[in-house]
C-alpha cells in the first residue's frame, strides 16, 4: 500500500492535494503496525490440600489417659526404691520393694488360718450330716462360715500383703514421671508412690502437648486440626511428629496472655519425653483448592483475578476467590483450567486477550 500511495502522490500536480493524500497514507500504514507482545513467565497450575499455619510454642506433658498411679492398698514402708523420675522401664521391671505394716501381715495370716479352719469345720459337719449326726441347718451354717472365710482371704490376697515383703513391678512399658516417696518412707494405704506414663498413641482423646496461641488466632483453630511438632533444641529441630488438636481453650491466661490449645501427638518412644519444649504449626482452614503463588493474583474493582495462557498465545483473565493463605501461596477457587499455564511475572501489563511470549527463566522461550 505504501508504494501505491507514493505513485499517487507523484501523479498529482496540486501540492495541497498531495500533502493530504500523503498524510492519509501514513495513517493507513500506522494502522498496520504490529500489536505489542508482552513477555511473561508462567508456572504449571496445581490443585491440592492447603491450609493456613498458626505458629505456637509449648511443652510435652503426660497424657492423663496414659498415666498410671502406682500405690499400695495397705500401710507399708519403702524398703528399696529401684527407679527414679525420668527413667524408662519395661513391663515387669521392679519399681520398688515394700515391707507391709505388721498389722497388715497379721491380718493376712489370720485370714488364711480362718479360711483353713472354716474349711475343716465344713468337712467335719458334712461328715456328721452324712451319718445323720448333724442337722441341715448346722451344715448350712458351716457352709456359710466357710464361704465368708474364703471371701475374707481373697480380699487379703488382693491386697498382696503376702509374707510382708513385696516387690512391686511395672504394669506396662513407660516412663517414670514422678516419684512421691523415698526409700525408708512409710506410706499410707492408697497414697501414690510414683506415676508411670505410657507412650501416647494415635487416636487418644487426651492432650499430651500443651501449646500457647495468640488470642487473635484462636477463632480459626478447631478440634481435629492437624499439628506438626518439632523440638526447640538443636538435636530435635529436624524431628517432626504429626498429631491432632483435641482441646481448644476458651480463656486467655492471665500470665502468658495466650490461649491454651491441647494436642494429642503420638510421641511413643521418641525423644519427645515429658517436659520437652516444642514449637508447632497448627493447620487451620484446611481444604483442597487451586494452589497459586502470591505473585499470580491481582486485584481490581471487580475482585481478585489471575491470567492463564492458551495455545493461541493469548492471556485470558480468570476471576478467583482467595480462600486461604500459606506463606508465599494462596489457596483459591475459580474456573481455572489445569491444562493452561499460570502467569506469575509480567501479569501487571496484561489485559484479557493480550498476546504474550512465554520466557520462563529456567526453560527459556516457550516453543
Short mmCIF file of C-alpha atoms in Angstrom, two decimals:
data_model
loop_
_atom_site.label_atom_id
_atom_site.label_comp_id
_atom_site.label_asym_id
_atom_site.label_seq_id
_atom_site.Cartn_x
_atom_site.Cartn_y
_atom_site.Cartn_z
CA UNK A 1 0.00 0.00 0.00
CA UNK A 2 2.94 2.32 0.68
CA UNK A 3 4.13 2.04 -2.97
CA UNK A 4 0.64 2.79 -4.26
CA UNK A 5 0.45 5.91 -2.15
CA UNK A 6 3.83 7.10 -3.42
CA UNK A 7 2.79 6.71 -7.05
CA UNK A 8 -0.48 8.53 -6.33
CA UNK A 9 1.35 11.46 -4.76
CA UNK A 10 3.79 11.74 -7.66
CA UNK A 11 0.97 11.75 -10.22
CA UNK A 12 -0.78 14.72 -8.70
CA UNK A 13 0.33 18.25 -9.57
CA UNK A 14 -1.62 20.08 -6.89
CA UNK A 15 0.63 20.33 -3.87
CA UNK A 16 -2.12 20.63 -1.23
CA UNK A 17 -3.84 17.51 -2.51
CA UNK A 18 -0.57 15.59 -2.48
CA UNK A 19 0.05 16.56 1.14
CA UNK A 20 -3.41 15.37 2.20
CA UNK A 21 -3.05 12.07 0.40
CA UNK A 22 0.41 11.56 1.90
CA UNK A 23 -0.99 12.07 5.40
CA UNK A 24 -3.85 9.62 4.78
CA UNK A 25 -1.42 7.01 3.52
CA UNK A 26 0.84 7.47 6.54
CA UNK A 27 -2.10 6.92 8.87
CA UNK A 28 -3.12 3.81 6.97
CA UNK A 29 0.42 2.48 7.29
CA UNK A 30 0.40 3.25 11.03
CA UNK A 31 -2.73 1.11 11.48
CA UNK A 32 -0.82 -1.84 10.11
CA UNK A 33 1.86 -1.63 12.92
CA UNK A 34 2.27 -4.98 14.84
CA UNK A 35 0.49 -5.36 18.19
CA UNK A 36 2.97 -5.34 21.16
CA UNK A 37 3.62 -8.79 22.66
CA UNK A 38 4.23 -8.98 26.42
CA UNK A 39 6.98 -11.23 27.75
CA UNK A 40 5.74 -13.28 30.71
CA UNK A 41 6.81 -16.14 32.92
CA UNK A 42 4.48 -18.99 33.80
CA UNK A 43 4.15 -22.00 36.08
CA UNK A 44 2.02 -25.11 35.95
CA UNK A 45 -1.28 -24.92 37.83
CA UNK A 46 -1.77 -27.39 40.67
CA UNK A 47 -4.69 -28.33 42.89
CA UNK A 48 -4.34 -29.94 46.29
CA UNK A 49 -4.66 -29.57 50.06
CA UNK A 50 -3.56 -26.28 51.57
CA UNK A 51 -4.03 -24.70 54.98
CA UNK A 52 -3.06 -21.61 56.96
CA UNK A 53 -0.45 -22.48 59.60
CA UNK A 54 -0.72 -20.97 63.07
CA UNK A 55 2.61 -20.98 64.92
CA UNK A 56 2.66 -21.88 68.60
CA UNK A 57 5.08 -22.89 71.34
CA UNK A 58 4.54 -25.24 74.24
CA UNK A 59 5.67 -28.28 76.18
CA UNK A 60 5.19 -32.05 76.05
CA UNK A 61 3.28 -33.36 79.04
CA UNK A 62 2.00 -36.78 80.03
CA UNK A 63 -1.48 -37.54 78.70
CA UNK A 64 -3.86 -38.05 81.62
CA UNK A 65 -5.31 -41.14 79.96
CA UNK A 66 -1.87 -42.76 79.81
CA UNK A 67 -0.64 -42.07 83.35
CA UNK A 68 -0.82 -44.89 85.89
CA UNK A 69 -0.55 -44.07 89.58
CA UNK A 70 1.24 -46.82 91.50
CA UNK A 71 0.02 -47.09 95.09
CA UNK A 72 -0.50 -49.70 97.81
CA UNK A 73 -3.81 -50.82 99.33
CA UNK A 74 -2.21 -51.20 102.79
CA UNK A 75 0.19 -49.33 105.04
CA UNK A 76 3.80 -50.17 104.19
CA UNK A 77 7.39 -48.96 104.37
CA UNK A 78 9.53 -48.46 101.27
CA UNK A 79 12.47 -50.84 101.73
CA UNK A 80 14.15 -50.13 98.41
CA UNK A 81 13.35 -47.73 95.53
CA UNK A 82 14.56 -49.22 92.25
CA UNK A 83 13.73 -46.33 89.85
CA UNK A 84 13.93 -42.57 89.65
CA UNK A 85 11.96 -39.86 87.86
CA UNK A 86 12.60 -39.76 84.11
CA UNK A 87 13.67 -43.41 83.90
CA UNK A 88 12.23 -45.65 81.17
CA UNK A 89 11.00 -49.07 82.28
CA UNK A 90 9.53 -52.13 80.60
CA UNK A 91 6.58 -54.20 81.73
CA UNK A 92 7.52 -56.39 84.68
CA UNK A 93 10.55 -54.32 85.70
CA UNK A 94 10.86 -53.89 89.52
CA UNK A 95 9.85 -50.44 90.69
CA UNK A 96 10.27 -50.68 94.48
CA UNK A 97 10.28 -53.15 97.37
CA UNK A 98 7.95 -52.66 100.37
CA UNK A 99 7.55 -54.17 103.80
CA UNK A 100 3.92 -54.33 104.85
CA UNK A 101 2.88 -52.92 108.20
CA UNK A 102 2.92 -55.68 110.88
CA UNK A 103 -0.81 -55.23 111.46
CA UNK A 104 -1.47 -55.91 107.77
CA UNK A 105 0.74 -59.02 107.90
CA UNK A 106 -1.15 -60.28 110.96
CA UNK A 107 -4.49 -59.62 109.27
CA UNK A 108 -3.40 -61.60 106.22
CA UNK A 109 -2.20 -64.52 108.37
CA UNK A 110 -5.44 -64.52 110.36
CA UNK A 111 -7.46 -64.61 107.15
CA UNK A 112 -5.52 -67.66 105.94
CA UNK A 113 -5.93 -69.53 109.19
CA UNK A 114 -9.62 -68.61 109.46
CA UNK A 115 -10.27 -69.91 105.96
CA UNK A 116 -8.47 -73.16 106.73
CA UNK A 117 -10.42 -73.57 109.99
CA UNK A 118 -13.74 -72.90 108.26
CA UNK A 119 -12.97 -75.45 105.53
CA UNK A 120 -12.06 -78.08 108.16
CA UNK A 121 -15.26 -77.35 110.11
CA UNK A 122 -17.33 -77.67 106.94
CA UNK A 123 -15.74 -81.04 106.13
CA UNK A 124 -16.43 -82.30 109.67
CA UNK A 125 -20.02 -81.08 109.65
CA UNK A 126 -20.59 -82.66 106.23
CA UNK A 127 -19.28 -85.99 107.60
CA UNK A 128 -21.59 -85.78 110.62
CA UNK A 129 -24.52 -84.86 108.39
CA UNK A 130 -23.85 -87.88 106.20
CA UNK A 131 -24.08 -90.06 109.38
CA UNK A 132 -27.28 -88.28 110.47
CA UNK A 133 -25.40 -86.77 113.42
CA UNK A 134 -25.76 -83.11 112.25
CA UNK A 135 -28.81 -81.20 111.11
CA UNK A 136 -29.39 -79.45 107.81
CA UNK A 137 -29.16 -76.04 109.49
CA UNK A 138 -25.80 -76.91 111.05
CA UNK A 139 -24.46 -77.89 107.62
CA UNK A 140 -25.80 -74.68 106.07
CA UNK A 141 -24.15 -72.60 108.82
CA UNK A 142 -20.82 -74.37 108.25
CA UNK A 143 -21.04 -73.73 104.53
CA UNK A 144 -21.75 -70.03 105.10
CA UNK A 145 -18.86 -69.72 107.54
CA UNK A 146 -16.51 -71.35 105.03
CA UNK A 147 -17.72 -69.05 102.22
CA UNK A 148 -17.25 -65.93 104.35
CA UNK A 149 -13.75 -67.03 105.37
CA UNK A 150 -12.73 -67.68 101.75
CA UNK A 151 -14.03 -64.27 100.70
CA UNK A 152 -12.08 -62.59 103.50
CA UNK A 153 -8.93 -64.46 102.41
CA UNK A 154 -9.50 -63.44 98.78
CA UNK A 155 -9.72 -59.81 99.89
CA UNK A 156 -6.42 -60.12 101.75
CA UNK A 157 -4.81 -61.81 98.76
CA UNK A 158 -5.98 -58.92 96.56
CA UNK A 159 -4.11 -56.55 98.83
CA UNK A 160 -0.99 -58.52 98.04
CA UNK A 161 0.42 -58.43 101.56
CA UNK A 162 1.76 -61.98 101.37
CA UNK A 163 4.53 -62.60 103.86
CA UNK A 164 5.06 -58.87 104.32
CA UNK A 165 7.84 -58.05 101.82
CA UNK A 166 6.72 -57.45 98.23
CA UNK A 167 8.39 -56.27 95.03
CA UNK A 168 6.07 -54.02 93.00
CA UNK A 169 6.66 -54.24 89.23
CA UNK A 170 5.70 -52.02 86.27
CA UNK A 171 2.29 -52.93 84.83
CA UNK A 172 3.33 -51.70 81.35
CA UNK A 173 6.14 -50.05 79.42
CA UNK A 174 6.56 -46.38 80.14
CA UNK A 175 8.48 -43.56 81.78
CA UNK A 176 8.54 -42.77 85.50
CA UNK A 177 7.26 -39.20 85.52
CA UNK A 178 7.03 -38.66 89.27
CA UNK A 179 8.30 -40.34 92.45
CA UNK A 180 6.36 -39.30 95.55
CA UNK A 181 8.03 -41.46 98.21
CA UNK A 182 11.62 -42.28 99.05
CA UNK A 183 13.46 -45.22 100.49
CA UNK A 184 12.56 -45.69 104.19
CA UNK A 185 9.30 -43.73 103.94
CA UNK A 186 6.11 -45.20 105.34
CA UNK A 187 3.17 -44.70 103.01
CA UNK A 188 -0.49 -44.88 103.83
CA UNK A 189 -2.96 -47.12 102.03
CA UNK A 190 -3.95 -45.53 98.70
CA UNK A 191 -1.16 -42.91 98.75
CA UNK A 192 0.69 -42.50 95.44
CA UNK A 193 4.22 -43.87 95.43
CA UNK A 194 5.04 -42.98 91.82
CA UNK A 195 3.46 -42.24 88.42
CA UNK A 196 4.18 -44.19 85.26
CA UNK A 197 3.41 -42.67 81.87
CA UNK A 198 2.87 -44.85 78.82
CA UNK A 199 3.67 -43.60 75.31
CA UNK A 200 0.85 -41.68 73.73
CA UNK A 201 -0.85 -43.49 70.86
CA UNK A 202 -2.52 -42.10 67.76
CA UNK A 203 -6.25 -41.71 68.32
CA UNK A 204 -6.06 -40.97 72.05
CA UNK A 205 -8.52 -38.32 73.10
CA UNK A 206 -6.39 -36.71 75.82
CA UNK A 207 -3.83 -33.95 75.11
CA UNK A 208 -0.18 -34.61 75.79
CA UNK A 209 1.20 -31.37 74.28
CA UNK A 210 0.11 -28.01 75.65
CA UNK A 211 0.53 -25.02 73.30
CA UNK A 212 0.09 -21.28 73.74
CA UNK A 213 -1.73 -19.49 70.91
CA UNK A 214 -2.34 -15.79 70.29
CA UNK A 215 -5.99 -14.87 71.06
CA UNK A 216 -6.41 -13.42 67.54
CA UNK A 217 -5.71 -16.87 66.05
CA UNK A 218 -7.89 -18.97 68.33
CA UNK A 219 -11.10 -18.50 66.31
CA UNK A 220 -9.59 -20.33 63.34
CA UNK A 221 -8.48 -23.38 65.39
CA UNK A 222 -10.83 -26.34 65.82
CA UNK A 223 -10.66 -29.82 67.26
CA UNK A 224 -9.29 -32.21 64.67
CA UNK A 225 -6.94 -29.68 63.03
CA UNK A 226 -3.57 -31.18 62.16
CA UNK A 227 -0.50 -30.30 64.24
CA UNK A 228 3.18 -30.77 63.38
CA UNK A 229 5.51 -30.63 66.38
CA UNK A 230 9.28 -30.19 66.36
CA UNK A 231 11.81 -29.55 69.10
CA UNK A 232 13.39 -26.25 70.06
CA UNK A 233 16.76 -27.84 70.79
CA UNK A 234 19.31 -28.30 68.03
CA UNK A 235 19.06 -32.08 68.31
CA UNK A 236 15.28 -32.09 67.76
CA UNK A 237 14.88 -29.30 65.20
CA UNK A 238 14.80 -31.78 62.33
CA UNK A 239 12.46 -34.19 64.15
CA UNK A 240 8.79 -33.75 63.28
CA UNK A 241 5.79 -35.60 64.71
CA UNK A 242 2.23 -35.14 63.45
CA UNK A 243 -0.84 -35.09 65.70
CA UNK A 244 -4.28 -33.54 66.16
CA UNK A 245 -5.86 -30.75 68.18
CA UNK A 246 -8.08 -32.29 70.85
CA UNK A 247 -8.77 -29.27 73.07
CA UNK A 248 -9.22 -25.55 72.35
CA UNK A 249 -9.16 -23.19 75.31
CA UNK A 250 -11.84 -20.57 75.88
CA UNK A 251 -9.95 -18.11 78.09
CA UNK A 252 -6.77 -16.04 77.98
CA UNK A 253 -4.15 -16.98 80.55
CA UNK A 254 -3.53 -14.01 82.83
CA UNK A 255 0.23 -14.62 82.95
CA UNK A 256 1.11 -15.55 79.38
CA UNK A 257 -1.73 -13.63 77.68
CA UNK A 258 -2.13 -16.67 75.42
CA UNK A 259 -4.90 -19.23 74.94
CA UNK A 260 -4.09 -22.87 75.69
CA UNK A 261 -4.54 -25.46 72.95
CA UNK A 262 -4.13 -29.16 73.74
CA UNK A 263 -2.82 -31.53 71.08
CA UNK A 264 -2.51 -35.30 71.05
CA UNK A 265 0.82 -36.26 69.47
CA UNK A 266 1.90 -39.95 69.45
CA UNK A 267 5.38 -39.46 70.88
CA UNK A 268 5.82 -43.19 71.59
CA UNK A 269 9.45 -43.98 72.36
CA UNK A 270 10.73 -40.84 70.62
CA UNK A 271 12.99 -38.21 72.16
CA UNK A 272 9.95 -36.02 72.90
CA UNK A 273 9.79 -37.01 76.55
CA UNK A 274 7.56 -35.17 79.05
CA UNK A 275 8.91 -31.70 79.74
CA UNK A 276 10.41 -31.18 76.27
CA UNK A 277 9.91 -27.63 74.96
CA UNK A 278 8.49 -27.66 71.42
CA UNK A 279 7.23 -25.47 68.62
CA UNK A 280 4.25 -26.40 66.49
CA UNK A 281 2.40 -25.49 63.30
CA UNK A 282 -1.37 -25.89 63.54
CA UNK A 283 -3.07 -26.40 60.16
CA UNK A 284 -6.18 -24.21 60.08
CA UNK A 285 -8.73 -23.60 57.32
CA UNK A 286 -7.60 -26.80 55.63
CA UNK A 287 -9.12 -27.63 52.26
CA UNK A 288 -8.47 -28.62 48.64
CA UNK A 289 -8.06 -25.60 46.34
CA UNK A 290 -6.04 -24.28 43.40
CA UNK A 291 -2.58 -23.53 44.81
CA UNK A 292 -1.12 -20.41 43.18
CA UNK A 293 1.87 -18.15 44.00
CA UNK A 294 1.01 -14.81 45.56
CA UNK A 295 2.55 -13.01 42.56
CA UNK A 296 -0.03 -14.58 40.24
CA UNK A 297 -3.03 -12.96 41.94
CA UNK A 298 -4.02 -9.39 41.02
CA UNK A 299 -6.87 -7.22 42.28
CA UNK A 300 -9.08 -4.52 40.81
CA UNK A 301 -12.58 -3.17 41.28
CA UNK A 302 -14.06 -6.46 40.11
CA UNK A 303 -12.12 -8.51 42.66
CA UNK A 304 -9.20 -10.93 42.58
CA UNK A 305 -8.08 -12.47 39.29
CA UNK A 306 -5.26 -14.31 37.52
CA UNK A 307 -4.09 -14.72 33.93
CA UNK A 308 -3.67 -18.04 32.16
CA UNK A 309 -2.04 -18.56 28.78
CA UNK A 310 -3.63 -20.57 25.99
CA UNK A 311 -2.40 -22.38 22.88
CA UNK A 312 -3.24 -19.32 20.73
CA UNK A 313 -0.58 -17.27 22.53
CA UNK A 314 -3.10 -15.12 24.35
CA UNK A 315 -3.55 -14.32 28.04
CA UNK A 316 -7.02 -14.88 29.47
CA UNK A 317 -8.30 -13.35 32.69
CA UNK A 318 -10.00 -15.63 35.22
CA UNK A 319 -11.69 -14.30 38.35
CA UNK A 320 -10.83 -16.16 41.55
CA UNK A 321 -11.63 -16.07 45.26
CA UNK A 322 -8.84 -16.29 47.84
CA UNK A 323 -9.82 -18.86 50.47
CA UNK A 324 -6.62 -19.46 52.44
CA UNK A 325 -3.09 -18.08 52.61
CA UNK A 326 0.02 -20.12 53.35
CA UNK A 327 3.33 -18.27 53.15
CA UNK A 328 4.03 -17.42 49.52
CA UNK A 329 0.95 -19.18 48.17
CA UNK A 330 -2.81 -18.73 48.09
CA UNK A 331 -5.49 -21.38 48.01
CA UNK A 332 -8.08 -20.04 45.56
CA UNK A 333 -11.34 -21.16 43.98
CA UNK A 334 -12.40 -20.26 40.45
CA UNK A 335 -12.96 -21.56 36.90
CA UNK A 336 -9.30 -22.30 36.20
CA UNK A 337 -8.02 -24.78 33.63
CA UNK A 338 -5.31 -27.16 34.87
CA UNK A 339 -4.04 -27.59 31.29
CA UNK A 340 -3.19 -23.89 30.96
CA UNK A 341 -0.11 -22.26 32.46
CA UNK A 342 -0.45 -19.57 35.11
CA UNK A 343 1.23 -16.19 34.57
CA UNK A 344 3.39 -15.19 37.56
CA UNK A 345 5.64 -12.49 36.05
CA UNK A 346 4.52 -9.78 33.63
CA UNK A 347 0.83 -10.08 34.53
CA UNK A 348 0.58 -6.42 35.59
CA UNK A 349 0.95 -5.41 31.93
CA UNK A 350 -1.75 -7.74 30.61
CA UNK A 351 -5.41 -7.45 29.74
CA UNK A 352 -7.86 -10.13 28.69
CA UNK A 353 -6.87 -11.40 25.24
CA UNK A 354 -3.42 -9.77 25.21
CA UNK A 355 -0.74 -11.61 23.15
CA UNK A 356 2.11 -13.00 25.22
CA UNK A 357 5.52 -14.56 24.76
CA UNK A 358 6.49 -17.05 27.45
CA UNK A 359 10.08 -16.63 28.62
CA UNK A 360 10.49 -18.81 31.68
CA UNK A 361 13.82 -18.26 33.39
CA UNK A 362 14.73 -21.93 33.62
CA UNK A 363 13.32 -23.11 30.34
CA UNK A 364 13.93 -20.17 28.01
CA UNK A 365 11.31 -19.00 25.50
CA UNK A 366 8.47 -21.47 25.07
CA UNK A 367 8.29 -23.24 21.75
#
